[in-house]
């Protein structure tokens, strides 16, 4: 009676493990041998261990990708702040350069006025000297005192203009130094972004290698385990695509 209900064993060349890889084919019956239950229990146990290892590896990669995505968001925000600071410094430098041009123009005008005033003073001195010849010595001395006082006023105005120009030049130099520092920080952030992208590419390559290695052993898994792995791979792919979108968004922004 038992021999009539026993099914035929698989033909030569057909492996029960290969049948497990098909989602449509039913599980083959266990051969009625003394060691068949032990062998199948070991195979199922190995499959469960591999599934748990793959799940842990994918969860670990997902956590690393989440951390890297958060760091990338911070870098993008920091880059935006640096760009705003650079634009603000550029505007300040432009304004200072325009003020410097105006001051140079004013300094040139003041210099011309000083030269003209000097000529006027010399002519006035000559006239005063000519008039002093017909006046008393006391009056001529008082008249000659006027020329140094006027010259002192002109020198003071010229010194004030010179001080203003020097102050503006110092401000321009300070703003240029700030702009250089901001650009240096921006280049450093770009280098960090590049390292982050390289690390992401390395993680993707490592993940593909792990999945490929696990797929080689997936022939021994049943259809439920295969569906579970597909779901994990799809979730991981979604995470990778979201991180790449954030990276490309950061690139387009800068």
XYZ file of C-alpha atoms in Angstrom:
254
model
C 0.000 0.000 0.000
C 2.820 2.386 0.857
C 4.699 1.560 -2.350
C 1.634 2.387 -4.451
C 1.255 5.916 -2.999
C 4.971 6.796 -3.127
C 5.750 9.198 -5.950
C 8.510 8.637 -8.431
C 11.911 10.248 -7.578
C 13.201 12.987 -9.899
C 14.835 11.841 -13.056
C 18.616 11.939 -13.448
C 19.821 15.470 -14.171
C 16.892 17.079 -12.306
C 17.792 18.520 -8.905
C 15.265 19.262 -6.159
C 17.231 22.454 -5.421
C 16.586 23.740 -8.953
C 12.884 23.134 -8.531
C 12.929 25.353 -5.463
C 14.094 28.330 -7.595
C 10.887 28.336 -9.662
C 7.980 30.316 -8.319
C 5.352 28.228 -10.210
C 6.695 24.715 -9.645
C 5.474 23.043 -6.407
C 7.901 21.730 -3.859
C 8.959 18.155 -4.649
C 8.027 15.535 -2.097
C 10.601 14.499 0.399
C 12.177 11.155 -0.462
C 11.441 8.477 2.105
C 14.991 7.890 3.190
C 16.389 7.814 6.711
C 18.385 11.034 6.260
C 15.977 13.003 4.035
C 14.383 15.041 6.853
C 17.782 15.991 8.282
C 19.077 17.141 4.869
C 16.013 19.235 4.123
C 16.037 20.765 7.603
C 19.671 21.767 7.074
C 18.891 23.286 3.662
C 15.968 25.286 5.052
C 18.068 26.392 8.018
C 20.853 27.582 5.696
C 18.327 29.446 3.591
C 16.903 31.198 6.673
C 20.392 32.156 7.860
C 21.268 33.592 4.445
C 17.992 35.512 4.349
C 18.632 37.013 7.790
C 22.194 37.958 6.827
C 21.009 39.646 3.653
C 18.292 41.484 5.579
C 20.798 42.732 8.159
C 23.220 43.818 5.425
C 20.499 45.732 3.588
C 19.272 47.385 6.792
C 22.829 48.407 7.642
C 23.320 49.874 4.157
C 19.995 51.685 4.422
C 21.047 53.244 7.738
C 24.361 54.349 6.243
C 22.589 55.845 3.247
C 20.161 57.709 5.539
C 23.080 59.177 7.507
C 24.860 60.189 4.301
C 21.652 61.728 2.958
C 21.285 63.813 6.123
C 24.915 64.929 5.871
C 24.382 65.835 2.228
C 21.350 67.964 3.132
C 23.482 69.785 5.705
C 26.233 70.351 3.145
C 23.721 71.697 0.625
C 22.330 74.138 3.207
C 25.843 75.167 4.197
C 26.778 75.654 0.541
C 23.742 77.887 0.104
C 24.855 79.991 3.079
C 28.377 80.253 1.688
C 27.075 81.337 -1.714
C 24.912 84.015 -0.107
C 27.915 85.237 1.887
C 30.033 85.342 -1.290
C 27.350 87.315 -3.121
C 27.074 89.740 -0.205
C 30.850 90.236 -0.113
C 30.887 90.735 -3.898
C 28.273 93.465 -3.599
C 30.217 95.127 -0.797
C 33.428 95.002 -2.826
C 31.645 96.499 -5.823
C 30.272 99.322 -3.682
C 33.678 99.963 -2.120
C 35.357 100.020 -5.536
C 32.797 102.538 -6.752
C 33.416 104.654 -3.658
C 37.147 104.336 -4.222
C 36.737 105.591 -7.796
C 34.725 108.539 -6.550
C 37.337 109.269 -3.901
C 40.118 109.124 -6.489
C 38.170 111.590 -8.574
C 37.650 113.835 -5.554
C 41.335 113.547 -4.644
C 42.355 114.534 -8.171
C 39.938 117.465 -8.053
C 41.275 118.496 -4.634
C 44.826 118.270 -5.942
C 43.959 120.532 -8.872
C 42.226 122.962 -6.553
C 45.236 122.939 -4.254
C 47.563 123.679 -7.176
C 45.280 126.491 -8.313
C 45.073 127.809 -4.770
C 48.859 127.677 -4.536
C 49.141 129.760 -7.699
C 46.559 132.198 -6.383
C 48.479 132.448 -3.118
C 51.730 133.117 -4.934
C 50.086 135.810 -7.011
C 48.515 137.291 -3.906
C 51.889 137.266 -2.151
C 53.447 139.096 -5.064
C 50.691 141.696 -4.997
C 51.006 142.040 -1.232
C 54.747 142.469 -1.520
C 54.277 145.105 -4.160
C 51.747 146.892 -1.990
C 53.939 146.546 1.079
C 56.581 148.678 -0.530
C 54.226 151.644 -0.255
C 53.060 150.882 3.278
C 54.623 150.765 6.712
C 56.741 147.794 7.810
C 54.138 146.795 10.438
C 51.330 146.565 7.894
C 53.459 144.589 5.471
C 54.343 142.066 8.197
C 50.669 141.579 9.096
C 49.787 141.060 5.442
C 52.507 138.448 4.958
C 51.031 136.414 7.839
C 47.890 135.726 5.811
C 49.617 133.462 3.294
C 50.812 130.721 5.737
C 47.352 130.458 7.342
C 45.654 129.907 3.991
C 48.292 127.352 3.051
C 47.720 125.475 6.317
C 43.978 125.252 5.618
C 44.611 123.841 2.149
C 47.105 121.307 3.525
C 44.623 120.186 6.174
C 41.887 119.581 3.582
C 44.292 117.613 1.429
C 45.347 115.490 4.412
C 41.710 114.684 5.213
C 41.103 113.522 1.646
C 44.254 111.393 1.778
C 43.154 109.787 5.056
C 39.742 108.952 3.600
C 41.319 107.328 0.550
C 43.669 105.245 2.714
C 40.753 104.114 4.876
C 38.755 103.031 1.814
C 41.743 101.111 0.455
C 42.060 99.285 3.782
C 38.359 98.340 3.655
C 38.764 97.029 0.108
C 41.726 94.882 1.158
C 39.739 93.482 4.103
C 36.755 92.627 1.897
C 39.020 90.931 -0.636
C 40.480 88.823 2.167
C 36.969 87.821 3.303
C 36.045 86.918 -0.268
C 39.152 84.740 -0.573
C 38.279 82.946 2.689
C 34.687 82.368 1.547
C 35.827 80.968 -1.802
C 38.315 78.701 -0.015
C 35.543 77.326 2.194
C 33.360 76.781 -0.870
C 36.115 74.833 -2.644
C 36.575 72.730 0.485
C 32.852 71.946 0.585
C 32.936 70.968 -3.095
C 35.788 68.570 -2.328
C 33.790 67.079 0.561
C 30.779 66.654 -1.741
C 32.993 64.850 -4.239
C 34.249 62.502 -1.510
C 30.662 61.847 -0.467
C 29.693 60.979 -4.037
C 32.680 58.641 -4.326
C 31.689 56.942 -1.072
C 28.147 56.556 -2.355
C 29.401 54.991 -5.597
C 31.583 52.616 -3.586
C 28.615 51.621 -1.443
C 26.500 50.993 -4.533
C 29.222 48.808 -6.047
C 29.595 46.928 -2.777
C 25.830 46.479 -2.557
C 25.668 45.159 -6.122
C 28.442 42.714 -5.288
C 26.597 41.500 -2.175
C 23.341 41.117 -4.076
C 25.121 39.305 -6.897
C 26.789 36.954 -4.439
C 23.500 36.316 -2.683
C 21.743 35.754 -5.987
C 24.149 32.911 -6.726
C 22.790 31.139 -3.671
C 19.195 32.189 -4.291
C 18.658 29.029 -6.364
C 18.348 27.199 -3.050
C 15.637 29.545 -1.755
C 11.874 29.048 -2.111
C 9.520 31.524 -3.761
C 8.632 33.312 -0.505
C 12.282 34.041 0.261
C 12.793 35.287 -3.318
C 9.883 37.701 -2.974
C 11.287 38.944 0.343
C 14.685 39.630 -1.253
C 13.046 41.448 -4.164
C 11.186 43.691 -1.706
C 14.411 44.492 0.162
C 16.261 45.231 -3.083
C 13.414 47.489 -4.252
C 13.459 49.393 -0.945
C 17.223 49.782 -1.163
C 16.969 50.977 -4.774
C 14.400 53.594 -3.709
C 16.773 54.856 -1.024
C 19.673 55.057 -3.481
C 17.556 56.908 -6.048
C 16.327 59.419 -3.448
C 19.917 60.105 -2.366
C 20.998 60.590 -5.985
C 18.113 63.032 -6.521
C 19.267 65.071 -3.523
C 22.848 65.091 -4.847
C 21.763 66.184 -8.344
C 19.518 68.842 -6.815
C 22.519 70.186 -4.897
C 24.567 70.241 -8.109
C 21.873 72.120 -10.023
C 21.563 74.613 -7.216
C 25.275 75.492 -7.339
